[in-house]
Every structure is written in structure tokens, then in C-alpha cells.
mmCIF file of C-alpha atoms in Angstrom:
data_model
loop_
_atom_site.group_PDB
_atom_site.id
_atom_site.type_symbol
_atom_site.label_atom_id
_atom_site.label_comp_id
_atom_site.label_asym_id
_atom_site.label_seq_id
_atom_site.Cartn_x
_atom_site.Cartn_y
_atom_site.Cartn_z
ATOM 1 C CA UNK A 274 -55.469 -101.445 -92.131
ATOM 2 C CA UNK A 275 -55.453 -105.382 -91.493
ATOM 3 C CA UNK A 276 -53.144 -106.907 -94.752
ATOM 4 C CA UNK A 277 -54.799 -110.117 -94.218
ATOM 5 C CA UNK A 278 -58.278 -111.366 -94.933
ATOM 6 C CA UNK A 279 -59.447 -114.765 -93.535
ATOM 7 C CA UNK A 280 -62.047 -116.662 -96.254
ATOM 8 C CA UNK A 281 -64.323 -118.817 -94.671
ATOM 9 C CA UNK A 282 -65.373 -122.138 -95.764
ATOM 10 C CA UNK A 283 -67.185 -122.031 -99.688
ATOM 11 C CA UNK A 284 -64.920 -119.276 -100.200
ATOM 12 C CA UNK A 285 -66.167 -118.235 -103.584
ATOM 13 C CA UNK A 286 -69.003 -121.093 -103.859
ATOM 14 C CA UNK A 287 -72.678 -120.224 -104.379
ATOM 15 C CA UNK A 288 -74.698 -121.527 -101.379
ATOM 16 C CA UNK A 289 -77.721 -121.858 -103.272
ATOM 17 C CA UNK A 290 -76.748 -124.998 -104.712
ATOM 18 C CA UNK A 291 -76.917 -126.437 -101.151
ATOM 19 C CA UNK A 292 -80.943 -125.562 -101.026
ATOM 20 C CA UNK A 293 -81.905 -129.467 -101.285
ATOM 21 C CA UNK A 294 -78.819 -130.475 -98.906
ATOM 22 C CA UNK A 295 -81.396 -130.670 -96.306
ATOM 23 C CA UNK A 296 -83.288 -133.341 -97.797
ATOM 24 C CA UNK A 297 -80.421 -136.084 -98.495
ATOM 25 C CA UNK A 298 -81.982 -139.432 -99.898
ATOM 26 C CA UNK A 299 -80.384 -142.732 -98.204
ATOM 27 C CA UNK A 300 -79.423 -145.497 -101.168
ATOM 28 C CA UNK A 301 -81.233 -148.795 -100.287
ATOM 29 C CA UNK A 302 -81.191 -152.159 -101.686
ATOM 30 C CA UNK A 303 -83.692 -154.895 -103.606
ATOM 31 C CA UNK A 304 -84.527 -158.124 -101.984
ATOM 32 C CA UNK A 305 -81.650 -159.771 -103.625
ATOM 33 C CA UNK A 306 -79.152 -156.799 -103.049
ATOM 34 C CA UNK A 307 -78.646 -156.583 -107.037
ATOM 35 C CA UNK A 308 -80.352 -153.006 -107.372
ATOM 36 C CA UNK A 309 -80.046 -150.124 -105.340
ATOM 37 C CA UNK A 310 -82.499 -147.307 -104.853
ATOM 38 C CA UNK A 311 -83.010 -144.477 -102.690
ATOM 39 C CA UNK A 312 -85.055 -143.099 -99.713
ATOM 40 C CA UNK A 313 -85.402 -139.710 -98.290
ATOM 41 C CA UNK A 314 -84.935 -139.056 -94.079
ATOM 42 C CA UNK A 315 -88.652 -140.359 -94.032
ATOM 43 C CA UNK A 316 -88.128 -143.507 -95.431
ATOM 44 C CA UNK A 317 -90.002 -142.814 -98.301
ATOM 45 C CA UNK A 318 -88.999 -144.213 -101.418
ATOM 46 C CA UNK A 319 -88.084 -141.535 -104.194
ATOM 47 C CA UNK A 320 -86.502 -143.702 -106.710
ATOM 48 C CA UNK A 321 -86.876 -147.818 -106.800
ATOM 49 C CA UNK A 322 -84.262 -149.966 -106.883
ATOM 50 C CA UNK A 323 -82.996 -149.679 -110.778
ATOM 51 C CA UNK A 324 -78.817 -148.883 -110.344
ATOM 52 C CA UNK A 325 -76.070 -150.823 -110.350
ATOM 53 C CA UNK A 326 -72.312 -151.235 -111.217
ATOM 54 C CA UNK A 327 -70.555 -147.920 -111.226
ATOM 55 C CA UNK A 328 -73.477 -146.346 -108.356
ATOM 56 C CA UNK A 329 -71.442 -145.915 -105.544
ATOM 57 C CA UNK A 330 -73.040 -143.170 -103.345
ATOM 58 C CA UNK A 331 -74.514 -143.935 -100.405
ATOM 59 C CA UNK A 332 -75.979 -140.617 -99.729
ATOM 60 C CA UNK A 333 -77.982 -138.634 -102.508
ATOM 61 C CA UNK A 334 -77.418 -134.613 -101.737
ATOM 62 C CA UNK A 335 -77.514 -132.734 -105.124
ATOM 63 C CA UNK A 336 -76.138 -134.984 -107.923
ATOM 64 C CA UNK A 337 -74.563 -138.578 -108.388
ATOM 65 C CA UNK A 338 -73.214 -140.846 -110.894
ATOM 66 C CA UNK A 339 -75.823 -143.709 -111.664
ATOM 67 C CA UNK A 340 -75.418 -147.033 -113.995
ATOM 68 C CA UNK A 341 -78.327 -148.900 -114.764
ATOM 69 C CA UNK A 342 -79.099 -151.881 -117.184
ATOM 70 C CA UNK A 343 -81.868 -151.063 -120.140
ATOM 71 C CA UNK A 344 -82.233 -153.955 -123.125
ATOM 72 C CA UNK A 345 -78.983 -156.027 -121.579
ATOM 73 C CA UNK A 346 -76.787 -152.805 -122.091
ATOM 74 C CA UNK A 347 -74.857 -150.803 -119.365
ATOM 75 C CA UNK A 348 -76.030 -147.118 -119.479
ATOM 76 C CA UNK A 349 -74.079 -144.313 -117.442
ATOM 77 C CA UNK A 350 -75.104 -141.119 -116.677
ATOM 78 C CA UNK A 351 -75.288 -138.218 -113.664
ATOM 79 C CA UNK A 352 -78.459 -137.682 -112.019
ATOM 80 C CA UNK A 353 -80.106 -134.501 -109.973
ATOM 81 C CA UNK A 354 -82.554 -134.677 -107.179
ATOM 82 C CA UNK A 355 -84.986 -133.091 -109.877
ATOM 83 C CA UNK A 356 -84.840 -136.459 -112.147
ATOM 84 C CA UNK A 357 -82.332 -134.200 -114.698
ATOM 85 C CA UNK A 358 -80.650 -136.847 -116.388
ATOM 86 C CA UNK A 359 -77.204 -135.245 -117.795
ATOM 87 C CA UNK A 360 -73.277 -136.674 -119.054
ATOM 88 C CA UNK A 361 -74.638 -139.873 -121.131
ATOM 89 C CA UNK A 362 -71.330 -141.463 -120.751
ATOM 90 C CA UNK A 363 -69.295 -139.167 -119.834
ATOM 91 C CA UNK A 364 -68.371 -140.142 -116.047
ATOM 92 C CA UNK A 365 -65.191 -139.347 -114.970
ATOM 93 C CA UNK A 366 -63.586 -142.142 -113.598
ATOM 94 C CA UNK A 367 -60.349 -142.709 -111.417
ATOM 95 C CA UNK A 368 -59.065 -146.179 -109.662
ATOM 96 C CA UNK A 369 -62.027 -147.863 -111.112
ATOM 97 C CA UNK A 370 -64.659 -145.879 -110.083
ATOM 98 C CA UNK A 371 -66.866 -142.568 -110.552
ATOM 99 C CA UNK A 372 -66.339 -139.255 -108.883
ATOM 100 C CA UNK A 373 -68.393 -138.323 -105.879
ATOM 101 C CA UNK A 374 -70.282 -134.728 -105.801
ATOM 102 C CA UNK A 375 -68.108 -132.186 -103.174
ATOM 103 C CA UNK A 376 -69.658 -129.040 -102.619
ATOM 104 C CA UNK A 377 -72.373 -130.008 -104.941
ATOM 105 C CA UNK A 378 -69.886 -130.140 -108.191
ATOM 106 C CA UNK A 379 -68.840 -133.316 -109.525
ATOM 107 C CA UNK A 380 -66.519 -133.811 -112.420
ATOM 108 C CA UNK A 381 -67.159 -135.223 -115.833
ATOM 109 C CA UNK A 382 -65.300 -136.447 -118.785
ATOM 110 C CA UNK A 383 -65.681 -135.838 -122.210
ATOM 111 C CA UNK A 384 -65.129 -138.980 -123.950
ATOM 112 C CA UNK A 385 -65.111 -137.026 -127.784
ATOM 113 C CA UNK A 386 -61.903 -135.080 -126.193
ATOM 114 C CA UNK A 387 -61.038 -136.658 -123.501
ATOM 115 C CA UNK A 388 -60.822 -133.118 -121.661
ATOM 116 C CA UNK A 389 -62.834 -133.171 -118.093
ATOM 117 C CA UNK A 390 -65.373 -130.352 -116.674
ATOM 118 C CA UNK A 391 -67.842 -129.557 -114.065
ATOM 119 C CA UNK A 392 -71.638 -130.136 -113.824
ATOM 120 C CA UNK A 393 -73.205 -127.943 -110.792
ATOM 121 C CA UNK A 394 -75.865 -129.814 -108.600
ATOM 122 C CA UNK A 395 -78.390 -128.979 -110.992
ATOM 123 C CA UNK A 396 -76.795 -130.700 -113.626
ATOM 124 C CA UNK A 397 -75.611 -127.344 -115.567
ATOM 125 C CA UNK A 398 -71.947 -127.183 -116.775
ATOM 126 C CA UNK A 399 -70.225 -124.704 -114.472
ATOM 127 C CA UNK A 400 -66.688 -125.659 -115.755
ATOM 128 C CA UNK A 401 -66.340 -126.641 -119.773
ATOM 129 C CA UNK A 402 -64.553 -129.611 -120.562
ATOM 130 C CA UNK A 403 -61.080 -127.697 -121.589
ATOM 131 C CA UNK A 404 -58.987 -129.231 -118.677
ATOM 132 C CA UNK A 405 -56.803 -132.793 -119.266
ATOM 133 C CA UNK A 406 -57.598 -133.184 -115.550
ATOM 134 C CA UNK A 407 -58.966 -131.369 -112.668
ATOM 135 C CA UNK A 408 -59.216 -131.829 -108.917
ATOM 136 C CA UNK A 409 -62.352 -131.735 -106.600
ATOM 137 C CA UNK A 410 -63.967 -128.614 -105.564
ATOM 138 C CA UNK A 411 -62.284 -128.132 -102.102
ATOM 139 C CA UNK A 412 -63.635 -124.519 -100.827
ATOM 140 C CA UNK A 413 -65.058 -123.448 -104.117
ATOM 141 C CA UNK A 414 -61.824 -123.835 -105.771
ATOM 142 C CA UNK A 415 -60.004 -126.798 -107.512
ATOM 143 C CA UNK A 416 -56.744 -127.203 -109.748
ATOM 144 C CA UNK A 417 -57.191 -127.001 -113.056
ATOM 145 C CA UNK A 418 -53.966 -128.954 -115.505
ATOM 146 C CA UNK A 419 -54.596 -128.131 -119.183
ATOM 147 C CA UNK A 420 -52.235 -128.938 -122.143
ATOM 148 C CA UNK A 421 -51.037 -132.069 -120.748
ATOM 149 C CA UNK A 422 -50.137 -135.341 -122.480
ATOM 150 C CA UNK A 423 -51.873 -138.728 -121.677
ATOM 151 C CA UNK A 424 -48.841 -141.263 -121.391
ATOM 152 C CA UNK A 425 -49.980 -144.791 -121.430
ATOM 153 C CA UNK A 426 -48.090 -147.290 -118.960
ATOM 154 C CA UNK A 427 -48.933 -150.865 -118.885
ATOM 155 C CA UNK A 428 -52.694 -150.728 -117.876
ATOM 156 C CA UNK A 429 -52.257 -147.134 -115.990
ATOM 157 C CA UNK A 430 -51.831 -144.020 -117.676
ATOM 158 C CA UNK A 431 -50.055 -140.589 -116.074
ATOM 159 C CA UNK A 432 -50.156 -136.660 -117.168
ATOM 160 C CA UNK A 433 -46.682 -135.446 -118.637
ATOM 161 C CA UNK A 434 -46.555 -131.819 -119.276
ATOM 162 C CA UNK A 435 -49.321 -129.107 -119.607
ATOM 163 C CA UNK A 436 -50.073 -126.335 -116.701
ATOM 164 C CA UNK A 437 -51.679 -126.255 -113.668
ATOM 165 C CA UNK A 438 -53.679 -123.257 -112.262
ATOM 166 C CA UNK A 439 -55.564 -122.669 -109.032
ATOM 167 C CA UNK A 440 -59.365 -121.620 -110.497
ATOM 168 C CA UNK A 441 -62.243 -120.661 -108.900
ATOM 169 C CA UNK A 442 -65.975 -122.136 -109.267
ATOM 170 C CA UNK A 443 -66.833 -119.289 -111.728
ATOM 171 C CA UNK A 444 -63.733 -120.692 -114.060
ATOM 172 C CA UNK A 445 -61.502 -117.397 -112.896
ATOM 173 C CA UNK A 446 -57.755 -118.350 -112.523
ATOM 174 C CA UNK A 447 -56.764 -116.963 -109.202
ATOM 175 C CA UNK A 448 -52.885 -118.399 -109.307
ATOM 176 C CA UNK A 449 -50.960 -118.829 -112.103
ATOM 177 C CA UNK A 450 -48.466 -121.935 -112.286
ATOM 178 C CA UNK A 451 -50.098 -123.569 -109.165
ATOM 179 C CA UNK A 452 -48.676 -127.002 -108.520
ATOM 180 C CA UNK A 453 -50.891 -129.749 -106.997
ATOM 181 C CA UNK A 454 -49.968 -130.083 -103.878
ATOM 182 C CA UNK A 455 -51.745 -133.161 -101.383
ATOM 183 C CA UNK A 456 -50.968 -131.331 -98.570
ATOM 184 C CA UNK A 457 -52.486 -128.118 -98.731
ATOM 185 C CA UNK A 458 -55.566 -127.366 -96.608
ATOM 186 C CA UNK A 459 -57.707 -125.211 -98.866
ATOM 187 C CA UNK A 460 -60.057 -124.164 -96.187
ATOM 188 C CA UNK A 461 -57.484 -122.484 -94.616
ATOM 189 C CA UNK A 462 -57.161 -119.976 -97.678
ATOM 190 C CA UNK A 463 -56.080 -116.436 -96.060
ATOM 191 C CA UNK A 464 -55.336 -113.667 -98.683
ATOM 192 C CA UNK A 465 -52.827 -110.669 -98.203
ATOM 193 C CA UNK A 466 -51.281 -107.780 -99.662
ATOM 194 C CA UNK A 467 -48.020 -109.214 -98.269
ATOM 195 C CA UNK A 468 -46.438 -112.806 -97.888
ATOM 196 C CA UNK A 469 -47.364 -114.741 -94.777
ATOM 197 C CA UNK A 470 -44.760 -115.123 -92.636
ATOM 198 C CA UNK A 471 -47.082 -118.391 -90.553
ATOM 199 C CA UNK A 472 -43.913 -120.758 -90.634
ATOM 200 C CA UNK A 473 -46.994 -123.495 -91.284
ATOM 201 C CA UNK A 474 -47.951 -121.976 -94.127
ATOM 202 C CA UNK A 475 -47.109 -121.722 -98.013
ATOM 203 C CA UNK A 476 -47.739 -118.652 -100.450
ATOM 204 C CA UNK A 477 -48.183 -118.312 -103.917
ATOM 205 C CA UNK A 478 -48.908 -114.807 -105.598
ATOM 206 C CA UNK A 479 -52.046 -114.393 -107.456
ATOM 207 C CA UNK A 480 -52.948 -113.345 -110.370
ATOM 208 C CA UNK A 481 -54.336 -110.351 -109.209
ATOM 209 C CA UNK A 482 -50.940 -109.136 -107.213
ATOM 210 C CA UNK A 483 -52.481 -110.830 -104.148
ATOM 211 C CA UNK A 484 -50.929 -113.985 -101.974
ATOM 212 C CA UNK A 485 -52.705 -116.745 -101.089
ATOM 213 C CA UNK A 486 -51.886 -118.779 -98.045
ATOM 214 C CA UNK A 487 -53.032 -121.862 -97.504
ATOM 215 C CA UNK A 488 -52.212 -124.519 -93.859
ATOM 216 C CA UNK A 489 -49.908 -127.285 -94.777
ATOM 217 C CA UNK A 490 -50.971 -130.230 -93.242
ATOM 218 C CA UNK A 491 -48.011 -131.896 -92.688
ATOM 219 C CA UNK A 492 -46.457 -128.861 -90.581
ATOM 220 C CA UNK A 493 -49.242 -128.115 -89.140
ATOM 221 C CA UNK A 494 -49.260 -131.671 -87.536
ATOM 222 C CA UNK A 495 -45.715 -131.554 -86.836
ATOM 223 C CA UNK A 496 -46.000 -128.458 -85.143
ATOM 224 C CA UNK A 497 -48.728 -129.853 -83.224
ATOM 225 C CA UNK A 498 -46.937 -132.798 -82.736
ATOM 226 C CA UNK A 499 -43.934 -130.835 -80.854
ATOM 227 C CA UNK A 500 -45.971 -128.344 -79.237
ATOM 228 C CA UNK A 501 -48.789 -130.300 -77.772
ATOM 229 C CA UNK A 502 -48.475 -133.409 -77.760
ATOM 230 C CA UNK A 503 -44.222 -134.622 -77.193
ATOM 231 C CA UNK A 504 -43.752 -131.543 -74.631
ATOM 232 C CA UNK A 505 -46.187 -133.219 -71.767
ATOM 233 C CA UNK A 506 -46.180 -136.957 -72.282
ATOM 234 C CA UNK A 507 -48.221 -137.432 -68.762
ATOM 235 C CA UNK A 508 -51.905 -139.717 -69.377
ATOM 236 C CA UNK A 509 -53.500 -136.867 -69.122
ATOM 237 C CA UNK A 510 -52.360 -135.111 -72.101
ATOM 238 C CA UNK A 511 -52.410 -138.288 -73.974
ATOM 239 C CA UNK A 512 -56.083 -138.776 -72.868
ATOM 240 C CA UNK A 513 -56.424 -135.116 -74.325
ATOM 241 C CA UNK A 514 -54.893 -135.634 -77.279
ATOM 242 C CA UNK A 515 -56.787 -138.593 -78.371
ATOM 243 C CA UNK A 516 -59.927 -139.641 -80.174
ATOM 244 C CA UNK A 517 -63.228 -140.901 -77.742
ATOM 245 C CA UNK A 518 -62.037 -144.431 -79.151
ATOM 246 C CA UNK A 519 -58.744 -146.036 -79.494
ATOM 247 C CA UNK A 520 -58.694 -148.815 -82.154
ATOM 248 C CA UNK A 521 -55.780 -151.302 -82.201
ATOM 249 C CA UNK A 522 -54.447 -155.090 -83.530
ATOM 250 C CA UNK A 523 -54.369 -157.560 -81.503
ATOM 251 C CA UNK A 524 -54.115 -161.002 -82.540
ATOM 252 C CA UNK A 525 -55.835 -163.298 -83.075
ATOM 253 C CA UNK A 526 -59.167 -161.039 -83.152
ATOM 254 C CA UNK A 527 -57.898 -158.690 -85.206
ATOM 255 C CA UNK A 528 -58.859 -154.657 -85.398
ATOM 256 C CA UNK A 529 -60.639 -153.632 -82.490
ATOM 257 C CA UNK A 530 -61.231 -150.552 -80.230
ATOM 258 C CA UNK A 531 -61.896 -149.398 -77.037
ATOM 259 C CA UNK A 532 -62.519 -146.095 -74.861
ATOM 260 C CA UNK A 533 -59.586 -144.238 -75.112
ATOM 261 C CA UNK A 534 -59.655 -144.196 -70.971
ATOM 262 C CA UNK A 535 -59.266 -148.056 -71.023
ATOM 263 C CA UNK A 536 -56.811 -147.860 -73.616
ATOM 264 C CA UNK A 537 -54.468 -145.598 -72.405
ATOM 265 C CA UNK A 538 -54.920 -146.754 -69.018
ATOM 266 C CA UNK A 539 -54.117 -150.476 -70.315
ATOM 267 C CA UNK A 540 -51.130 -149.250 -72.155
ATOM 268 C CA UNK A 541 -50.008 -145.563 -70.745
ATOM 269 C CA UNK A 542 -46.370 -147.063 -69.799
ATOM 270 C CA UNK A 543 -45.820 -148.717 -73.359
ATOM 271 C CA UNK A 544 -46.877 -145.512 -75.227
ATOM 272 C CA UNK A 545 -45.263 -142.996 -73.099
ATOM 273 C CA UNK A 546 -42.153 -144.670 -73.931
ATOM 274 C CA UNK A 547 -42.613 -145.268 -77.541
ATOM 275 C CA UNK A 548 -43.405 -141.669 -77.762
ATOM 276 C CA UNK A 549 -40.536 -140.368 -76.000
ATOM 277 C CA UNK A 550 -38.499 -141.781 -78.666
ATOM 278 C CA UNK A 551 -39.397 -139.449 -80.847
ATOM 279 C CA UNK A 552 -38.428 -136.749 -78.902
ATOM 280 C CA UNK A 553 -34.513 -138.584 -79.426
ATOM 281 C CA UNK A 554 -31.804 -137.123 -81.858
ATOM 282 C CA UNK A 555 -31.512 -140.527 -83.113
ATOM 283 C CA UNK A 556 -35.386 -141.356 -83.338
ATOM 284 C CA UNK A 557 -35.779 -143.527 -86.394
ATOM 285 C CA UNK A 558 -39.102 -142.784 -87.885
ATOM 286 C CA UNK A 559 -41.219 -141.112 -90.579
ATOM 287 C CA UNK A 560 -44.880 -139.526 -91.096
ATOM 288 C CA UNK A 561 -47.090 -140.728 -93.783
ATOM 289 C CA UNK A 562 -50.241 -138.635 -94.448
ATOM 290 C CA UNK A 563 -53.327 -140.516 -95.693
ATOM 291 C CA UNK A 564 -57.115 -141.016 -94.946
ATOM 292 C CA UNK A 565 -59.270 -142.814 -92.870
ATOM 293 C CA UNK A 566 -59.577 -146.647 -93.352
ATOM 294 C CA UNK A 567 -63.063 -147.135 -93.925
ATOM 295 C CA UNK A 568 -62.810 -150.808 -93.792
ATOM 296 C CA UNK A 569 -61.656 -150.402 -90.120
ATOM 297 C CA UNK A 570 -63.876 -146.891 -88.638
ATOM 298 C CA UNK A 571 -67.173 -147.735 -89.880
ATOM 299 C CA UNK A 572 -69.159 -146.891 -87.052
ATOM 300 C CA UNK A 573 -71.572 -143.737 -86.704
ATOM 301 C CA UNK A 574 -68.830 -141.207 -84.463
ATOM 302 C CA UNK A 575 -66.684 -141.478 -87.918
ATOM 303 C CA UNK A 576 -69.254 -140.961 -90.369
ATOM 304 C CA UNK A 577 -68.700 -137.157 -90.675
ATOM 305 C CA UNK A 578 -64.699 -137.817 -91.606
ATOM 306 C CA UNK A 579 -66.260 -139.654 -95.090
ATOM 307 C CA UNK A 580 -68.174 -138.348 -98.293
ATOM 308 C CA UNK A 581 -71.424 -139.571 -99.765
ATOM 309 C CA UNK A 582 -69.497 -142.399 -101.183
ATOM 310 C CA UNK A 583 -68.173 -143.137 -98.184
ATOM 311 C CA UNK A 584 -64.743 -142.110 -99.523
ATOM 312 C CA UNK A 585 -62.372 -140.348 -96.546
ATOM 313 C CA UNK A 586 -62.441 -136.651 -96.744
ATOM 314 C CA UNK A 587 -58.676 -136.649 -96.556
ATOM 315 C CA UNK A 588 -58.595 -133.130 -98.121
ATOM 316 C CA UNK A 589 -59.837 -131.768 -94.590
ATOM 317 C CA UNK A 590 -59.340 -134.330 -92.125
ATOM 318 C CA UNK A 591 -56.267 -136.286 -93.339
ATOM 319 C CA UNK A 592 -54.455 -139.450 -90.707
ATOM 320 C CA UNK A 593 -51.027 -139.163 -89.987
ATOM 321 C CA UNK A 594 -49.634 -142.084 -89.476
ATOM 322 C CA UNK A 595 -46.092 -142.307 -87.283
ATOM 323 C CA UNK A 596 -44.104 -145.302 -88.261
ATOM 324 C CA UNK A 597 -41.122 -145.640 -85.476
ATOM 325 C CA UNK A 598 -38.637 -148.298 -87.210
ATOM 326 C CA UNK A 599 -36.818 -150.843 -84.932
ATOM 327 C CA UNK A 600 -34.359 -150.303 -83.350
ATOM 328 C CA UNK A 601 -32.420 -153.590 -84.082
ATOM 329 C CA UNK A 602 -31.862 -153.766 -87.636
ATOM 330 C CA UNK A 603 -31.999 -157.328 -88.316
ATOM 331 C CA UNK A 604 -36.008 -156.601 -87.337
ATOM 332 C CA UNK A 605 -37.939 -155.153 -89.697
ATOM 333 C CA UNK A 606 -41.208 -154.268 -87.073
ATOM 334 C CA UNK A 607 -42.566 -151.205 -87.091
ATOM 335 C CA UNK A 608 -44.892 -149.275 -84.850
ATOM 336 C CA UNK A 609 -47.572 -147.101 -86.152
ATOM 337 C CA UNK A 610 -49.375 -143.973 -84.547
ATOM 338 C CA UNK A 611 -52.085 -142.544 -86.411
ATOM 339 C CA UNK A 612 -53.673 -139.174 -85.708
ATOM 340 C CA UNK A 613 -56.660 -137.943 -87.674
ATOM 341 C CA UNK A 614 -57.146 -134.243 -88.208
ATOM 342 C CA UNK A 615 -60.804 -133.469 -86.432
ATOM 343 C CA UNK A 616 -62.508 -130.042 -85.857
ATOM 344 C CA UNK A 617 -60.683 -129.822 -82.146
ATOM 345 C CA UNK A 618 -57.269 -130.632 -83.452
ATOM 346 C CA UNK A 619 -54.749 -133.579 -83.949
ATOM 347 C CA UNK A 620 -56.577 -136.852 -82.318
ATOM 348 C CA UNK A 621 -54.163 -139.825 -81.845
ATOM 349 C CA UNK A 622 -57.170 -142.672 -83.130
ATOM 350 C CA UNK A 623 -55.220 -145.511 -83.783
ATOM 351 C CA UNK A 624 -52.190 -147.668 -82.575
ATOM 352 C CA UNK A 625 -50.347 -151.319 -84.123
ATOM 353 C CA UNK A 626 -47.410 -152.511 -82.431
ATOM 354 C CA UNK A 627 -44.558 -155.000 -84.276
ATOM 355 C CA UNK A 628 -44.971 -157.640 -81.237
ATOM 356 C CA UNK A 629 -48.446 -157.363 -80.200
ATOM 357 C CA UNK A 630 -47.997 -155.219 -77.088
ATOM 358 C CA UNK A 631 -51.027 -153.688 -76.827
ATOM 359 C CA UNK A 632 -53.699 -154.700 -73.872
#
């Protein structure tokens, strides 16, 4: 009998609330840029030009947050493809601005209790607002921290205390005492009558005498890192292991990009060796995980790597960025190597040098 079960992407989610996904309106602007409306695939306008301020999607699938003016006040509130209006002031928001639907769920606050739920993409609360602060929906799941305290610091505020629990879609706690962990890929979920012994993995019993594996990113990529990429540093392995396009700094233009042929062509002998450094006992560096810049990728082949806010999807296809330090101490350069996680692997998508190298 096979002791592990792989769960597919929307692991527990309901598919049906995907039925309009098909149909995604495209936000728009008025003639003086002030309003925003929204179009569907046709270019037919399904809702003028009436939202402002905290309306940051670009792309309408199920549900969004909306702001609009009415008798000089500000007026915030979600909004469904059907013309539901639901959460009257009650968006959630984080780093000064409102959450962004993810598997057609988006999060709300409510501001009587300051506890946060979940609307579905027909504006129906899936998750009551019982939780001090919960995470997206990443594969029909999300973490769930109740019972914490709201500690005020300066302008900023942070969660002391309280629980965290890995829930379902359907509100089920599936792992007790779950800590919220960045790196974990979620739609990598395997579930087993045993441990996983994957050395890339972590596992965390379940409620139900289950455990639940999940990828770590971080040694995933460092496996990858070792196994594919530092063991054959020849230009065609590093034409293999990169995106279609390189993008760099070079001054005085600034960030720009190129085939990765040309690139790695142009600069095969400077790479090679500032990657065999890493493959030193004394290499001097360190990995930072992140998202894509999308200040800097904002062309159509990087689209898919963002959200309908245009927010990077860093809970699937995170950067990691390789900052080798100089070797002479009295410099303080560094040189940076960022990889973004795509559907074919590890891609190495971006390069900055401390002295401007780069051709």
C-alpha cells in the first residue's frame, strides 16, 4: 500500500468558485487618470470609471477591494463580479494597502473586533472573523493565529502571543501548533501515514494522526543550487539554467536586460568565476529569499509570476537572491545572483555586480 498521497494544486478548495475566472475584467482609467473602471477581454465596459484610493487590482477575477468617493466621503467595500456589494469597511489592510483575492478568497477585517475572516468569491463568509490574523489562501489552506495580542510600536503594530493552526477552506484545523513559516511551499503538500524522510522537506503531524509535508524553498533551491547548477559550470548549463532574459545594472542607463544568449555570451568568463566561488570552503556569501521586483520585470513573459494586484506571487515562485561579499574587507561591494522559482525549475533572471562588470 503506497504511505504517501500527493495533493494536487486547490487541495481542499472548491473549483466552482473559479466558474467566472474565465471572464477576468481589465481595470481602465478616466480621461484624467483619477477614476478607474473596468473592461472585460472584449473591451466592453462593465463598470465606469467610479474607484479610487485603496483600488489596487488590476485584474477583476471573482472579488476585489474597491474605494470610491459618494457626498465628499471615502467609502470602502469588497465587490463580486455579480455587483454584490459586501465588508462596508471592513478591508483588511497590511503595508498600506488592501488584500488581493487568491484562489478566489480574500481576507477581511472586522473593525467592531478587530478579528479578520474570509469572504468567498461570491462575497459569502467562508471563514468568521475569530482569527487576530490570518494568511492567504495558498492551496485551499491558510494559517490561522487566534488569541494573540495587538502590541503597538511607534506607528507599526506586531502579534505577541496567541496560536497558530494550519486550517483548511472549510474552517477544519488540519495541524495543530503550526508555525508560520515563509518558506514553505504549500502546493507541495504530500500526506503520509509516516514521516517523510525528503531531506527538502519538513513534517508536522496532523490532527488527524496524519503528517503533512510540505517543499522548503530554501533547500529546495540549495539543493538545486549544488546539484544542477555549481556541479557543471560550462555556458551551456548556465544557458540552461537561466531565464529567456537576463536583466542587469549597468551604469549610467540603469536596469536593463537582454537574451540570456547575449548575456552569458558577453559575460560567461566573469560569471563562471564568480560562481565557482561558491563552490570554495571559504566562500563568503548568503541567500536571501524574496519576490519579484515589479518595478524592474514588468514586461508580458513575467506577468504570470504576479497577482491581480500585480503583487509577486512569492508564495509559489519566490527569487533567491545570492549575495557573494568581497573579498577585501575594507570593500563593502557585493554581488548579487537572483534565481526565480518558475514551473521548469530554478532560473538564474538577474545579475548586479559591485564594479559594474557586466557587458
Amino acid at each position: 500500500m503506497k504511505k504517501s498521497i500527493l495533493f494536487s494544486v486547490f487541495f481542499f478548495l472548491n473549483l466552482t468558485v473559479f466558474a467566472q475566472s474565465n471572464d477576468i475584467w481589465i481595470s481602465f482609467p478616466d480621461k484624467d487618470s483619477t477614476h478607474i473602471g473596468f473592461k472585460d477581454k472584449n473591451g466592453i465596459i462593465k463598470i465606469e470609471p467610479k474607484f479610487m484610493g485603496f483600488t489596487i487590482a488590476h485584474k477583476f477575477e471573482n472579488i476585489i477591494a474597491v474605494t470610491e468617493g459618494n457626498n465628499q466621503k471615502w467609502e470602502s467595500y469588497y465587490l463580486t463580479k455579480t455587483g454584490k456589494i459586501v465588508g462596508r469597511d471592513s478591508l483588511y489592510i497590511f503595508d498600506n494597502g488592501p488584500d488581493c483575492e487568491n484562489e478566489g478568497f480574500i481576507r477581511f477585517t472586522d473593525r467592531k473586533t478587530d478579528k479578520m475572516g474570509m469572504f468567498n468569491g461570491e462575497g459569502k463568509i467562508v471563514i468568521p472573523a475569530v482569527y487576530s490574523n490570518l494568511t492567504k489562501v495558498r492551496n485551499g489552506t491558510f494559517i490561522g493565529l487566534k488569541d494573540a495580542e495587538k502590541v503597538r510600536d511607534g506607528e507599526h503594530f506586531f502579534w505577541a502571543g496567541g496560536k497558530e493552526f494550519l486550517i483548511d477552506i472549510n474552517n477544519n484545523i488540519l495541524i495543530d501548533d503550526f508555525a508560520y513559516n515563509d518558506n514553505l511551499n504549500f502546493y507541495s503538500l504530500e500526506k503520509s501515514t509516516v514521516p517523510s524522510k525528503d531531506p527538502i522537506r519538513e513534517c508536522f503531524l496532523g490532527v488527524d494522526g496524519h503528517y503533512y509535508s510540505f517543499i522548503n524553498f530554501e533547500k529546495e533551491f540549495k539543493d538545486w543550487l549544488t546539484n544542477s547548477l555549481l556541479k557543471d559550470l560550462s555556458k551551456a548549463n548556465i544557458l540552461k539554467q537561466s531565464f529567456d532574459k537576463i536583466t542587469y545594472w549597468k551604469e549610467p542607463m540603469g536596469w536593463i536586460s537582454n537574451p540570456k544568449s547575449k548575456f552569458i555570451n558577453n559575460n560567461y568568463n566573469f560569471l563562471k568565476l564568480k560562481l565557482q566561488e561558491l563552490n570554495t570552503a571559504k566562500a563568503d556569501y548568503f541567500i536571501s529569499a524574496d519576490g519579484l521586483n515589479q518595478f524592474i520585470f514588468e514586461s508580458a513573459e513575467y506577468e504570470m509570476y504576479f497577482n491581480n494586484c500585480n503583487e509577486s506571487k512569492d508564495w509559489i515562485y519566490p527569487t533567491m537572491d545570492i549575495v557573494i561579499n568581497s573579498k577585501n574587507k575594507t570593500n563593502f561591494g557585493q554581488d548579487h545572483f537572483e534565481f526565480l522559482r518558475t514551473e521548469n525549475g530554478y532560473k538564474l533572471i538577474s545579475v548586479s555586480t559591485k564594479k559594474d562588470k557586466l557587458k
